[in-house]
Amino acid sequence: MINLHWIILLPIIFGTVVKLIPLKAAKKLMILFQAVLLVLVFVIFIEVRKNGTILENIGGWPDTISITLRADLLASTMALLTCLLFFAMVTFVQKKQYADHLFFFLFLSLESLIIGIFISNDLFNIFVLIEAATLIITILIMYKKTNLSIYDGMMYFLINVVAMSFFLMGLGMLYKKIGVLDFYALETALSQVKDPDSMILPYAFMITAVSLKAALMPLFSWLPKAHGTPSAPSEVSAILSGLYVKTGVYLFIRLQLAFSPLIDTSELFMVLGFITAIVGFVLAFAQTDIKLLLAYSTVSQIGLIMVGINMGSPQAYWGGLYHIMNHAVFKSTLFLTAGMIITEYKTRNLDEIKGVFNHMPAVGMATVISILGIVGAPLFNGSISKYLISEGSSGSWIEYGLIFINLGTIIVFIKYGQLLFGESGKKETANSDILEKAVVLGLSMLCFFGGIFGSELISILFEVNFPVEILSHGVKLLLFVGSLFLGLVIYYGLFKKKNYLAVLNAIELGFNEICLSITLFFAFMVIYLKITL
C-alpha cells in the first residue's frame, strides 16, 4: 500500500529537483511526473473503495497528538480531482514564457498543499497548510508583476490572513476546552459536551473563516479580485476557481460533521447558499470583463453547492458533492479558454470579442461544451448534479428557488456566449498551441462524459446509487428548454442593448470594508447560535 504522506511530499520534492534540470527537459518531465502521481492517487482511491478509510499516523505518537492523515472516499476523490486538474494545467502551460523553474516549483508546491488539506485529519495541520497555500497563491497571482496583479495579490493575502486569524482563535479556544483537534477524536469529544453554549465562540470563529474561504455571502468580495485579476496566469485562475475554493467547502463539510452532535446550522447555510447563488449571478451578469464574469459565476455556483449539501436530503447532498467535481471541470475549462481568447484578441472586454467559433474552432467547441455543462443542459455533467439537488427539494419552495438560480446562470452564459459568434475581424484561423487545444478539449469532453455516465460516476466516486428516472428526467428536460427560452427573451428583450446592472460594478469593497464584513458575520453567527441553541 502507498503511504499517504508521499502523495503530499512528492510534488514539492520533484519541483525542487527539477530546478537542477534544463527548463525544456524539466517541462517534459513535469507531464510524466503528474501522470505518475495521478496513477498513485488513483491506486489509493481504489484501495479506499475496497478496504475502507485509510489512516496513517506519522511519528508513532497517539492519534490525538501526532499528525494523522485520513483518506476516505471524499478525501481520496478530492485528491484524485486535484491531480487530474494539475496534470491538465502542467500540460497546458508547456509553451508559456513565464513558466520557468520557479513557477513550476510554486505550482507543484500548491498541489502538495491542496492534497494535504484534503487528506489531513487534524484541524491545526489544515490551518498550517492553508496559510502556506495562501502565501504561494499570493505569489502566483502577482507572478507577472503588474501593478494591478500586485494590488490584487496583496489584498488576497491580507484578507485571508485576517480570516485565518479568526480560525486560529477558534482552534485555540476549542483545544483549551476539548483537548483534541483530530477530527475523529473531536466528534467523540463534542458528543460528550453537556453545555452547547460553551462551543458557540470556537464554532463561530472557525465557521467565519471557513465561510470566507468558501466565498459565501457576504464574504465573497475577495474572490473576483484573486480569480479574475487581469495578468494572473490563466491556469492559476483555473486552479483557484475550479479547485482551491472547494477547500473551503470541504472544510465546511468536515466541521459541520464534527460539530453536528451540538450545533446544527444547516438551515442557515442553506439560506446563505441561496443568497450567495443569486447575488453571484446578478454580479456576473453585470460584468463585461470575461474573467470577472467567470469569477462571479463561481460565487453563484458555490452558493448552489451549499444549498445542496445543507438541504438535509441524501440526493441533494450527493448532488452537491458531484457538483463540486463538475464545477471544477467546466470552470477550469472556461478559465483556460478565456485566457486563450484574451491572448488572441488582446482584450478582456466581452463586447469587443466576436467570432471565436470561426477564428478559434477548438476553443469555441470547448467553450460551448463547458457552457452546456454549467447551465445544466441535458446530457452534460451539470444536468446530473442539478437534477439530484432539485430532486432532493421536490415539492418544496426550494425547488422553485433552484429553477430561478439556474435561469440566472443561463442568462449569464447567454451573454458570455456572444463572443462565440459574429465576425471576428481576423482573416485566418488562430494558430493556437496543440497542447493547449488538447487540454481544453479533453477537459470539456469530461463535461459530456460526466453527464452521459453521471449515475455510474457517482456510484464509483461515492458508493451511492441514485438512478435517474426517465419520466422525471423528461420533465427536467422540458424545464431546461423553457428556462432557456425565457432566458433568451429576458436577455434580448431587456438587457441586450443596455446593461442596467452595470452600476453594480462601481460597488467595490476595500480592505477595511471586508474586515468589517468578517467581524459582522462573526457577530451574527454568535447571536444566531445564542438564540437557536
Short mmCIF file of C-alpha atoms in Angstrom, two decimals:
data_model
loop_
_atom_site.label_atom_id
_atom_site.label_comp_id
_atom_site.label_asym_id
_atom_site.label_seq_id
_atom_site.Cartn_x
_atom_site.Cartn_y
_atom_site.Cartn_z
CA MET A 1 0.00 0.00 0.00
CA ILE A 2 1.22 3.53 -0.85
CA ASN A 3 1.87 5.74 2.19
CA LEU A 4 -0.36 8.81 2.17
CA HIS A 5 2.42 11.22 3.10
CA TRP A 6 4.21 10.53 -0.19
CA ILE A 7 1.47 11.99 -2.34
CA ILE A 8 1.87 15.22 -0.32
CA LEU A 9 5.67 15.30 -0.40
CA LEU A 10 6.38 14.12 -3.95
CA PRO A 11 5.23 17.28 -5.81
CA ILE A 12 7.38 19.54 -3.58
CA ILE A 13 10.37 17.21 -3.87
CA PHE A 14 10.02 16.95 -7.64
CA GLY A 15 9.52 20.71 -8.02
CA THR A 16 12.80 21.23 -6.12
CA VAL A 17 14.78 18.58 -8.00
CA VAL A 18 13.82 19.76 -11.49
CA LYS A 19 15.43 23.14 -10.77
CA LEU A 20 18.69 21.30 -11.46
CA ILE A 21 17.49 20.21 -14.91
CA PRO A 22 17.38 22.41 -18.05
CA LEU A 23 13.94 24.03 -18.36
CA LYS A 24 12.96 22.39 -21.65
CA ALA A 25 13.60 18.88 -20.29
CA ALA A 26 12.06 19.81 -16.93
CA LYS A 27 8.77 20.75 -18.60
CA LYS A 28 8.51 17.36 -20.29
CA LEU A 29 9.37 15.58 -17.04
CA MET A 30 6.60 17.58 -15.31
CA ILE A 31 3.98 15.94 -17.53
CA LEU A 32 5.41 12.47 -16.85
CA PHE A 33 5.54 13.15 -13.11
CA GLN A 34 1.95 14.37 -13.00
CA ALA A 35 0.81 11.27 -14.86
CA VAL A 36 2.62 9.03 -12.36
CA LEU A 37 1.20 10.97 -9.40
CA LEU A 38 -2.29 10.67 -10.86
CA VAL A 39 -1.86 6.91 -11.07
CA LEU A 40 -0.60 6.72 -7.47
CA VAL A 41 -3.58 8.66 -6.16
CA PHE A 42 -5.91 6.51 -8.26
CA VAL A 43 -4.40 3.39 -6.65
CA ILE A 44 -5.10 4.91 -3.20
CA PHE A 45 -8.67 5.66 -4.31
CA ILE A 46 -9.15 2.03 -5.39
CA GLU A 47 -7.70 0.84 -2.07
CA VAL A 48 -10.19 3.03 -0.18
CA ARG A 49 -13.07 1.64 -2.21
CA LYS A 50 -12.00 -1.92 -1.47
CA ASN A 51 -10.95 -1.73 2.16
CA GLY A 52 -12.45 1.46 3.54
CA THR A 53 -10.82 4.54 5.08
CA ILE A 54 -7.01 4.61 5.24
CA LEU A 55 -5.45 6.19 8.33
CA GLU A 56 -1.75 6.98 8.58
CA ASN A 57 -0.23 8.00 11.89
CA ILE A 58 3.05 9.85 11.35
CA GLY A 59 5.68 9.66 14.09
CA GLY A 60 4.21 6.78 16.09
CA TRP A 61 2.55 9.04 18.66
CA PRO A 62 -1.08 8.59 19.76
CA ASP A 63 -3.66 9.63 17.15
CA THR A 64 -4.73 12.74 19.03
CA ILE A 65 -1.14 14.02 19.30
CA SER A 66 0.69 13.04 16.13
CA ILE A 67 0.00 14.17 12.56
CA THR A 68 -2.71 11.89 11.21
CA LEU A 69 -3.66 11.57 7.56
CA ARG A 70 -7.02 10.18 6.51
CA ALA A 71 -8.13 9.04 3.06
CA ASP A 72 -11.82 8.23 2.97
CA LEU A 73 -13.92 8.25 -0.21
CA LEU A 74 -14.48 12.02 -0.18
CA ALA A 75 -10.85 12.90 0.60
CA SER A 76 -9.42 10.45 -1.94
CA THR A 77 -11.86 11.66 -4.60
CA MET A 78 -10.83 15.28 -3.98
CA ALA A 79 -7.14 14.29 -4.13
CA LEU A 80 -7.81 12.47 -7.41
CA LEU A 81 -9.56 15.56 -8.80
CA THR A 82 -6.60 17.70 -7.69
CA CYS A 83 -4.06 15.53 -9.51
CA LEU A 84 -6.21 15.38 -12.65
CA LEU A 85 -6.51 19.16 -12.87
CA PHE A 86 -2.83 19.78 -12.13
CA PHE A 87 -1.92 17.23 -14.82
CA ALA A 88 -4.05 19.25 -17.25
CA MET A 89 -2.55 22.59 -16.15
CA VAL A 90 1.08 21.42 -16.36
CA THR A 91 0.38 20.19 -19.89
CA PHE A 92 -1.37 23.44 -20.79
CA VAL A 93 1.49 25.67 -19.62
CA GLN A 94 4.28 23.96 -21.58
CA LYS A 95 4.82 26.76 -24.12
CA LYS A 96 4.26 29.71 -21.78
CA GLN A 97 7.25 32.06 -21.46
CA TYR A 98 6.61 32.80 -17.79
CA ALA A 99 6.62 29.06 -16.93
CA ASP A 100 10.15 28.85 -15.52
CA HIS A 101 11.67 26.72 -12.76
CA LEU A 102 10.32 28.98 -10.01
CA PHE A 103 6.79 28.90 -11.45
CA PHE A 104 6.77 25.10 -11.53
CA PHE A 105 8.18 24.87 -8.01
CA LEU A 106 5.42 27.15 -6.69
CA PHE A 107 2.74 25.42 -8.75
CA LEU A 108 3.70 21.93 -7.59
CA SER A 109 4.05 23.13 -4.00
CA LEU A 110 0.49 24.39 -4.22
CA GLU A 111 -0.58 20.95 -5.45
CA SER A 112 1.07 19.35 -2.42
CA LEU A 113 -0.65 21.73 -0.02
CA ILE A 114 -4.10 21.22 -1.57
CA ILE A 115 -3.74 17.42 -1.38
CA GLY A 116 -2.59 17.85 2.23
CA ILE A 117 -5.68 19.91 3.08
CA PHE A 118 -7.92 17.18 1.70
CA ILE A 119 -6.29 14.23 3.47
CA SER A 120 -5.23 15.80 6.76
CA ASN A 121 -7.25 14.66 9.78
CA ASP A 122 -6.14 17.44 12.14
CA LEU A 123 -7.51 20.99 12.24
CA PHE A 124 -4.22 22.62 13.19
CA ASN A 125 -2.39 20.89 10.35
CA ILE A 126 -5.07 22.14 7.97
CA PHE A 127 -4.56 25.66 9.33
CA VAL A 128 -0.81 25.48 8.61
CA LEU A 129 -1.39 24.08 5.12
CA ILE A 130 -3.90 26.81 4.27
CA GLU A 131 -1.54 29.53 5.50
CA ALA A 132 1.29 28.15 3.35
CA ALA A 133 -1.06 27.86 0.36
CA THR A 134 -2.17 31.48 0.87
CA LEU A 135 1.42 32.67 0.56
CA ILE A 136 2.09 30.64 -2.59
CA ILE A 137 -1.19 31.70 -4.23
CA THR A 138 -0.35 35.34 -3.50
CA ILE A 139 2.97 34.98 -5.33
CA LEU A 140 1.30 33.19 -8.26
CA ILE A 141 -1.35 35.91 -8.58
CA MET A 142 1.43 38.53 -8.68
CA TYR A 143 3.73 36.43 -10.87
CA LYS A 144 3.68 38.74 -13.90
CA LYS A 145 4.45 41.71 -11.63
CA THR A 146 1.94 44.22 -12.99
CA ASN A 147 0.64 46.93 -10.66
CA LEU A 148 -2.92 45.59 -10.58
CA SER A 149 -1.90 41.97 -10.01
CA ILE A 150 0.36 43.05 -7.13
CA TYR A 151 -2.51 45.01 -5.58
CA ASP A 152 -4.96 42.11 -6.02
CA GLY A 153 -2.40 39.64 -4.68
CA MET A 154 -1.76 41.68 -1.55
CA MET A 155 -5.49 42.13 -0.98
CA TYR A 156 -5.92 38.37 -1.23
CA PHE A 157 -3.06 37.78 1.18
CA LEU A 158 -4.14 40.28 3.84
CA ILE A 159 -7.83 39.29 3.76
CA ASN A 160 -7.01 35.61 4.13
CA VAL A 161 -4.56 36.32 6.95
CA VAL A 162 -7.33 38.13 8.83
CA ALA A 163 -9.79 35.28 8.19
CA MET A 164 -7.37 32.58 9.28
CA SER A 165 -6.61 34.57 12.42
CA PHE A 166 -10.27 34.02 13.31
CA PHE A 167 -9.79 30.33 12.53
CA LEU A 168 -6.72 30.13 14.78
CA MET A 169 -8.57 31.88 17.60
CA GLY A 170 -11.35 29.31 17.35
CA LEU A 171 -8.81 26.47 17.29
CA GLY A 172 -7.16 27.76 20.46
CA MET A 173 -10.45 28.02 22.31
CA LEU A 174 -11.55 24.59 21.07
CA TYR A 175 -8.30 22.94 22.14
CA LYS A 176 -8.46 24.57 25.57
CA LYS A 177 -11.99 23.26 26.15
CA ILE A 178 -11.76 19.84 24.46
CA GLY A 179 -8.05 19.00 24.35
CA VAL A 180 -8.08 17.47 20.85
CA LEU A 181 -8.09 18.75 17.25
CA ASP A 182 -8.16 15.41 15.43
CA PHE A 183 -11.47 15.12 13.53
CA TYR A 184 -12.33 11.63 14.79
CA ALA A 185 -11.47 12.45 18.40
CA LEU A 186 -13.25 15.79 18.07
CA GLU A 187 -16.51 14.14 17.02
CA THR A 188 -16.34 11.82 20.04
CA ALA A 189 -15.39 14.60 22.48
CA LEU A 190 -18.06 17.01 21.25
CA SER A 191 -20.76 14.34 21.57
CA GLN A 192 -19.98 14.25 25.30
CA VAL A 193 -20.14 18.02 25.89
CA LYS A 194 -23.08 18.86 28.17
CA ASP A 195 -23.19 22.62 27.56
CA PRO A 196 -23.58 23.57 23.86
CA ASP A 197 -23.17 27.26 24.71
CA SER A 198 -19.53 26.63 25.57
CA MET A 199 -18.88 25.80 21.90
CA ILE A 200 -20.51 28.90 20.43
CA LEU A 201 -17.37 31.06 20.27
CA PRO A 202 -14.99 28.38 18.92
CA TYR A 203 -17.52 27.37 16.27
CA ALA A 204 -18.35 30.98 15.31
CA PHE A 205 -14.66 31.89 14.94
CA MET A 206 -13.88 28.89 12.74
CA ILE A 207 -17.04 28.92 10.62
CA THR A 208 -16.49 32.61 9.86
CA ALA A 209 -13.07 31.85 8.39
CA VAL A 210 -14.38 28.80 6.52
CA SER A 211 -17.28 30.82 5.09
CA LEU A 212 -14.80 33.33 3.70
CA LYS A 213 -12.64 30.58 2.21
CA ALA A 214 -15.76 29.14 0.58
CA ALA A 215 -16.77 32.64 -0.69
CA LEU A 216 -20.21 32.75 0.93
CA MET A 217 -22.33 35.87 1.08
CA PRO A 218 -21.31 38.43 2.33
CA LEU A 219 -17.67 37.26 2.48
CA PHE A 220 -17.02 36.65 -1.22
CA SER A 221 -15.82 40.06 -2.40
CA TRP A 222 -12.15 38.99 -2.28
CA LEU A 223 -12.71 36.17 -4.80
CA PRO A 224 -13.19 38.13 -8.07
CA LYS A 225 -10.02 40.12 -7.37
CA ALA A 226 -7.98 36.98 -6.86
CA HIS A 227 -9.51 34.80 -9.57
CA GLY A 228 -10.09 37.47 -12.18
CA THR A 229 -7.06 39.73 -11.85
CA PRO A 230 -6.00 40.71 -15.39
CA SER A 231 -2.43 39.46 -15.55
CA ALA A 232 -2.67 36.32 -13.42
CA PRO A 233 -1.79 33.23 -15.50
CA SER A 234 -4.99 31.59 -16.75
CA GLU A 235 -4.01 28.20 -15.31
CA VAL A 236 -3.63 29.82 -11.88
CA SER A 237 -7.13 31.34 -12.19
CA ALA A 238 -8.43 27.93 -13.32
CA ILE A 239 -6.98 26.16 -10.27
CA LEU A 240 -8.18 28.84 -7.85
CA SER A 241 -11.73 28.98 -9.20
CA GLY A 242 -12.12 25.35 -10.20
CA LEU A 243 -10.38 23.68 -7.27
CA TYR A 244 -8.91 25.75 -4.44
CA VAL A 245 -12.15 27.49 -3.44
CA LYS A 246 -13.54 23.97 -2.86
CA THR A 247 -11.13 23.55 0.06
CA GLY A 248 -13.39 25.96 1.94
CA VAL A 249 -16.46 23.89 1.09
CA TYR A 250 -14.62 20.68 2.02
CA LEU A 251 -13.55 22.10 5.39
CA PHE A 252 -17.11 23.31 5.94
CA ILE A 253 -18.38 19.74 5.46
CA ARG A 254 -15.80 18.33 7.89
CA LEU A 255 -16.52 20.98 10.53
CA GLN A 256 -20.27 20.51 10.29
CA LEU A 257 -19.88 16.75 10.77
CA ALA A 258 -17.62 17.27 13.79
CA PHE A 259 -19.96 19.78 15.47
CA SER A 260 -23.21 18.04 14.47
CA PRO A 261 -23.77 16.49 17.95
CA LEU A 262 -24.04 20.01 19.40
CA ILE A 263 -24.64 22.58 16.67
CA ASP A 264 -26.82 22.39 13.57
CA THR A 265 -26.67 25.41 11.28
CA SER A 266 -27.61 23.63 8.05
CA GLU A 267 -30.80 25.63 7.56
CA LEU A 268 -28.95 28.92 7.98
CA PHE A 269 -26.25 27.97 5.49
CA MET A 270 -28.82 26.70 3.01
CA VAL A 271 -30.39 30.17 3.06
CA LEU A 272 -26.95 31.82 2.79
CA GLY A 273 -26.25 29.50 -0.14
CA PHE A 274 -29.40 30.72 -1.90
CA ILE A 275 -28.49 34.35 -1.33
CA THR A 276 -24.91 33.72 -2.49
CA ALA A 277 -26.12 31.99 -5.66
CA ILE A 278 -28.47 34.84 -6.56
CA VAL A 279 -26.05 37.67 -5.76
CA GLY A 280 -23.31 35.81 -7.64
CA PHE A 281 -25.17 35.52 -10.93
CA VAL A 282 -26.51 39.09 -10.71
CA LEU A 283 -22.96 40.45 -10.29
CA ALA A 284 -21.67 38.08 -13.00
CA PHE A 285 -24.26 39.42 -15.43
CA ALA A 286 -23.17 42.99 -14.67
CA GLN A 287 -19.61 42.31 -15.90
CA THR A 288 -18.12 42.97 -19.32
CA ASP A 289 -14.68 41.63 -18.32
CA ILE A 290 -14.81 37.94 -19.22
CA LYS A 291 -12.58 36.75 -16.35
CA LEU A 292 -14.57 38.73 -13.78
CA LEU A 293 -17.81 37.32 -15.21
CA LEU A 294 -16.44 33.80 -14.74
CA ALA A 295 -15.18 34.65 -11.24
CA TYR A 296 -18.57 35.96 -10.05
CA SER A 297 -20.19 32.92 -11.66
CA THR A 298 -18.04 30.78 -9.37
CA VAL A 299 -19.58 32.58 -6.39
CA SER A 300 -23.03 31.66 -7.68
CA GLN A 301 -22.12 28.01 -8.21
CA ILE A 302 -20.62 27.76 -4.72
CA GLY A 303 -23.95 29.03 -3.41
CA LEU A 304 -25.73 26.25 -5.31
CA ILE A 305 -23.35 23.66 -3.84
CA MET A 306 -24.01 24.97 -0.33
CA VAL A 307 -27.76 24.70 -0.91
CA GLY A 308 -27.33 21.06 -1.92
CA ILE A 309 -25.12 19.92 0.95
CA ASN A 310 -27.21 21.71 3.61
CA MET A 311 -30.68 20.69 2.44
CA GLY A 312 -30.89 17.55 4.55
CA SER A 313 -31.75 15.30 1.62
CA PRO A 314 -29.36 12.48 0.62
CA GLN A 315 -30.00 13.13 -3.07
CA ALA A 316 -29.31 16.85 -2.70
CA TYR A 317 -26.21 16.22 -0.58
CA TRP A 318 -24.57 13.86 -3.06
CA GLY A 319 -25.73 16.07 -5.90
CA GLY A 320 -23.93 18.96 -4.21
CA LEU A 321 -20.76 16.88 -3.87
CA TYR A 322 -20.96 15.80 -7.51
CA HIS A 323 -21.41 19.46 -8.49
CA ILE A 324 -18.10 20.20 -6.76
CA MET A 325 -16.46 17.83 -9.27
CA ASN A 326 -18.46 19.14 -12.21
CA HIS A 327 -17.78 22.78 -11.44
CA ALA A 328 -14.07 22.05 -11.12
CA VAL A 329 -14.03 20.66 -14.66
CA PHE A 330 -16.17 23.14 -16.58
CA LYS A 331 -14.98 26.24 -14.75
CA SER A 332 -11.32 25.27 -15.19
CA THR A 333 -12.01 24.80 -18.90
CA LEU A 334 -13.76 28.17 -19.16
CA PHE A 335 -10.88 29.99 -17.47
CA LEU A 336 -8.32 28.30 -19.72
CA THR A 337 -10.27 29.11 -22.88
CA ALA A 338 -10.81 32.67 -21.63
CA GLY A 339 -7.03 33.03 -21.25
CA MET A 340 -6.50 31.78 -24.81
CA ILE A 341 -9.15 34.19 -26.11
CA ILE A 342 -7.62 37.15 -24.26
CA THR A 343 -4.17 36.32 -25.63
CA GLU A 344 -5.52 36.15 -29.20
CA TYR A 345 -7.85 39.16 -29.11
CA LYS A 346 -5.70 41.35 -26.81
CA THR A 347 -8.76 42.38 -24.77
CA ARG A 348 -10.89 41.12 -21.87
CA ASN A 349 -13.95 43.15 -22.88
CA LEU A 350 -16.82 40.87 -23.84
CA ASP A 351 -18.25 43.50 -26.21
CA GLU A 352 -15.01 43.59 -28.22
CA ILE A 353 -14.66 39.82 -28.75
CA LYS A 354 -16.57 38.24 -31.63
CA GLY A 355 -16.36 35.17 -33.84
CA VAL A 356 -14.37 32.90 -31.55
CA PHE A 357 -16.04 29.81 -33.03
CA ASN A 358 -14.79 30.58 -36.54
CA HIS A 359 -11.43 32.07 -35.58
CA MET A 360 -10.55 29.54 -32.84
CA PRO A 361 -12.67 26.42 -33.55
CA ALA A 362 -11.17 24.17 -30.84
CA VAL A 363 -11.50 26.90 -28.21
CA GLY A 364 -15.02 27.64 -29.38
CA MET A 365 -16.03 23.98 -29.13
CA ALA A 366 -14.54 23.59 -25.63
CA THR A 367 -16.30 26.79 -24.53
CA VAL A 368 -19.67 25.63 -25.86
CA ILE A 369 -19.44 22.23 -24.14
CA SER A 370 -18.38 23.84 -20.85
CA ILE A 371 -21.26 26.32 -21.04
CA LEU A 372 -23.68 23.44 -21.64
CA GLY A 373 -22.22 21.82 -18.53
CA ILE A 374 -22.58 24.84 -16.25
CA VAL A 375 -26.14 25.66 -17.32
CA GLY A 376 -27.23 22.06 -16.73
CA ALA A 377 -28.10 21.17 -20.33
CA PRO A 378 -29.31 17.56 -20.77
CA LEU A 379 -26.54 15.02 -21.44
CA PHE A 380 -23.90 17.19 -19.73
CA ASN A 381 -22.44 16.85 -16.24
CA GLY A 382 -24.16 19.83 -14.63
CA SER A 383 -27.55 18.39 -15.51
CA ILE A 384 -26.96 15.35 -13.28
CA SER A 385 -25.80 17.23 -10.19
CA LYS A 386 -28.51 19.87 -10.57
CA TYR A 387 -31.08 17.14 -11.15
CA LEU A 388 -30.15 15.46 -7.86
CA ILE A 389 -30.18 18.73 -5.92
CA SER A 390 -33.58 19.55 -7.42
CA GLU A 391 -34.96 16.07 -6.70
CA GLY A 392 -33.88 16.46 -3.09
CA SER A 393 -36.04 19.58 -2.85
CA SER A 394 -39.02 18.15 -4.74
CA GLY A 395 -42.35 19.54 -3.57
CA SER A 396 -40.90 22.41 -1.51
CA TRP A 397 -40.31 26.10 -2.16
CA ILE A 398 -36.62 25.32 -2.56
CA GLU A 399 -37.32 23.65 -5.90
CA TYR A 400 -38.63 26.92 -7.35
CA GLY A 401 -35.64 28.79 -5.96
CA LEU A 402 -33.31 26.37 -7.75
CA ILE A 403 -35.17 26.98 -11.03
CA PHE A 404 -34.63 30.73 -10.55
CA ILE A 405 -30.91 30.24 -9.82
CA ASN A 406 -30.44 28.13 -12.95
CA LEU A 407 -32.36 30.69 -15.00
CA GLY A 408 -29.91 33.32 -13.79
CA THR A 409 -26.97 31.10 -14.77
CA ILE A 410 -28.48 30.58 -18.24
CA ILE A 411 -28.89 34.35 -18.77
CA VAL A 412 -25.27 34.96 -17.68
CA PHE A 413 -23.93 32.45 -20.18
CA ILE A 414 -26.22 33.58 -22.97
CA LYS A 415 -24.41 36.88 -22.54
CA TYR A 416 -21.00 35.22 -22.31
CA GLY A 417 -21.73 33.00 -25.32
CA GLN A 418 -21.98 36.04 -27.61
CA LEU A 419 -18.22 36.03 -28.00
CA LEU A 420 -18.54 32.78 -29.97
CA PHE A 421 -20.48 34.29 -32.86
CA GLY A 422 -20.27 37.19 -35.29
CA GLU A 423 -17.36 38.46 -37.35
CA SER A 424 -14.01 38.23 -35.58
CA GLY A 425 -12.35 40.82 -37.78
CA LYS A 426 -9.45 38.43 -38.27
CA LYS A 427 -8.77 36.85 -41.66
CA GLU A 428 -7.42 33.44 -40.74
CA THR A 429 -7.81 30.76 -38.12
CA ALA A 430 -5.75 31.32 -34.98
CA ASN A 431 -2.63 29.19 -34.66
CA SER A 432 -3.10 28.04 -31.07
CA ASP A 433 -0.70 25.64 -29.41
CA ILE A 434 -1.68 22.00 -29.94
CA LEU A 435 -1.22 21.10 -26.25
CA GLU A 436 -3.45 23.96 -25.14
CA LYS A 437 -6.18 22.85 -27.52
CA ALA A 438 -5.81 19.22 -26.44
CA VAL A 439 -6.18 20.16 -22.76
CA VAL A 440 -9.30 22.33 -23.14
CA LEU A 441 -10.96 19.83 -25.48
CA GLY A 442 -10.06 16.95 -23.15
CA LEU A 443 -11.48 18.71 -20.10
CA SER A 444 -14.60 19.76 -21.98
CA MET A 445 -15.24 16.17 -23.03
CA LEU A 446 -15.26 15.26 -19.34
CA CYS A 447 -18.29 17.57 -19.08
CA PHE A 448 -20.02 15.36 -21.65
CA PHE A 449 -18.97 12.02 -20.19
CA GLY A 450 -19.86 13.29 -16.71
CA GLY A 451 -23.42 13.71 -17.97
CA ILE A 452 -23.76 10.53 -20.01
CA PHE A 453 -22.28 8.38 -17.24
CA GLY A 454 -23.28 10.59 -14.33
CA SER A 455 -25.10 7.96 -12.25
CA GLU A 456 -22.26 5.47 -12.76
CA LEU A 457 -19.62 8.04 -11.77
CA ILE A 458 -21.49 8.97 -8.60
CA SER A 459 -21.68 5.28 -7.72
CA ILE A 460 -17.93 4.86 -8.33
CA LEU A 461 -16.82 8.04 -6.55
CA PHE A 462 -19.15 7.98 -3.54
CA GLU A 463 -20.59 4.44 -3.43
CA VAL A 464 -24.18 5.68 -3.53
CA ASN A 465 -26.76 4.89 -6.19
CA PHE A 466 -29.22 7.46 -7.49
CA PRO A 467 -30.57 6.25 -10.84
CA VAL A 468 -32.10 8.98 -12.98
CA GLU A 469 -35.79 8.29 -13.60
CA ILE A 470 -36.67 8.64 -17.28
CA LEU A 471 -40.01 10.37 -16.69
CA SER A 472 -38.58 12.79 -14.14
CA HIS A 473 -35.59 13.49 -16.41
CA GLY A 474 -38.02 14.25 -19.23
CA VAL A 475 -39.75 16.85 -17.04
CA LYS A 476 -36.36 18.40 -16.24
CA LEU A 477 -35.58 18.50 -19.97
CA LEU A 478 -38.76 20.43 -20.67
CA LEU A 479 -37.99 22.72 -17.75
CA PHE A 480 -34.50 23.41 -19.12
CA VAL A 481 -35.86 24.19 -22.59
CA GLY A 482 -38.42 26.53 -21.05
CA SER A 483 -35.75 28.22 -18.93
CA LEU A 484 -33.50 28.62 -21.97
CA PHE A 485 -36.33 30.22 -23.96
CA LEU A 486 -37.21 32.54 -21.07
CA GLY A 487 -33.53 33.43 -20.64
CA LEU A 488 -33.24 34.37 -24.31
CA VAL A 489 -36.37 36.53 -24.05
CA ILE A 490 -35.14 38.29 -20.90
CA TYR A 491 -31.64 38.93 -22.25
CA TYR A 492 -32.55 40.08 -25.76
CA GLY A 493 -35.70 41.84 -24.63
CA LEU A 494 -34.30 43.75 -21.66
CA PHE A 495 -30.50 43.70 -21.46
CA LYS A 496 -29.08 43.28 -24.96
CA LYS A 497 -28.98 46.98 -25.78
CA LYS A 498 -28.34 48.31 -22.28
CA ASN A 499 -26.89 46.63 -19.23
CA TYR A 500 -28.99 48.07 -16.42
CA LEU A 501 -26.90 46.23 -13.85
CA ALA A 502 -23.61 47.86 -14.89
CA VAL A 503 -24.00 50.31 -12.00
CA LEU A 504 -23.18 47.40 -9.68
CA ASN A 505 -19.62 47.35 -11.00
CA ALA A 506 -18.96 50.56 -9.07
CA ILE A 507 -19.53 48.70 -5.80
CA GLU A 508 -16.14 47.58 -4.57
CA LEU A 509 -15.21 46.75 -1.00
CA GLY A 510 -11.78 47.80 0.19
CA PHE A 511 -9.70 46.03 2.83
CA ASN A 512 -11.33 47.87 5.74
CA GLU A 513 -14.85 47.15 4.49
CA ILE A 514 -14.06 43.45 4.00
CA CYS A 515 -12.62 43.24 7.53
CA LEU A 516 -15.79 44.88 8.82
CA SER A 517 -17.94 42.33 6.97
CA ILE A 518 -15.90 39.49 8.53
CA THR A 519 -16.46 40.96 12.00
CA LEU A 520 -20.18 41.48 11.39
CA PHE A 521 -20.56 37.93 10.08
CA PHE A 522 -18.86 36.61 13.22
CA ALA A 523 -21.13 38.71 15.44
CA PHE A 524 -24.18 37.49 13.53
CA MET A 525 -23.11 33.87 14.00
CA VAL A 526 -22.68 34.33 17.74
CA ILE A 527 -26.12 35.94 18.10
CA TYR A 528 -27.77 33.32 15.88
CA LEU A 529 -26.26 30.48 17.88
CA LYS A 530 -27.21 32.10 21.20
CA ILE A 531 -30.83 32.34 20.04
CA THR A 532 -31.14 28.92 18.41
CA LEU A 533 -29.19 26.65 20.78
#
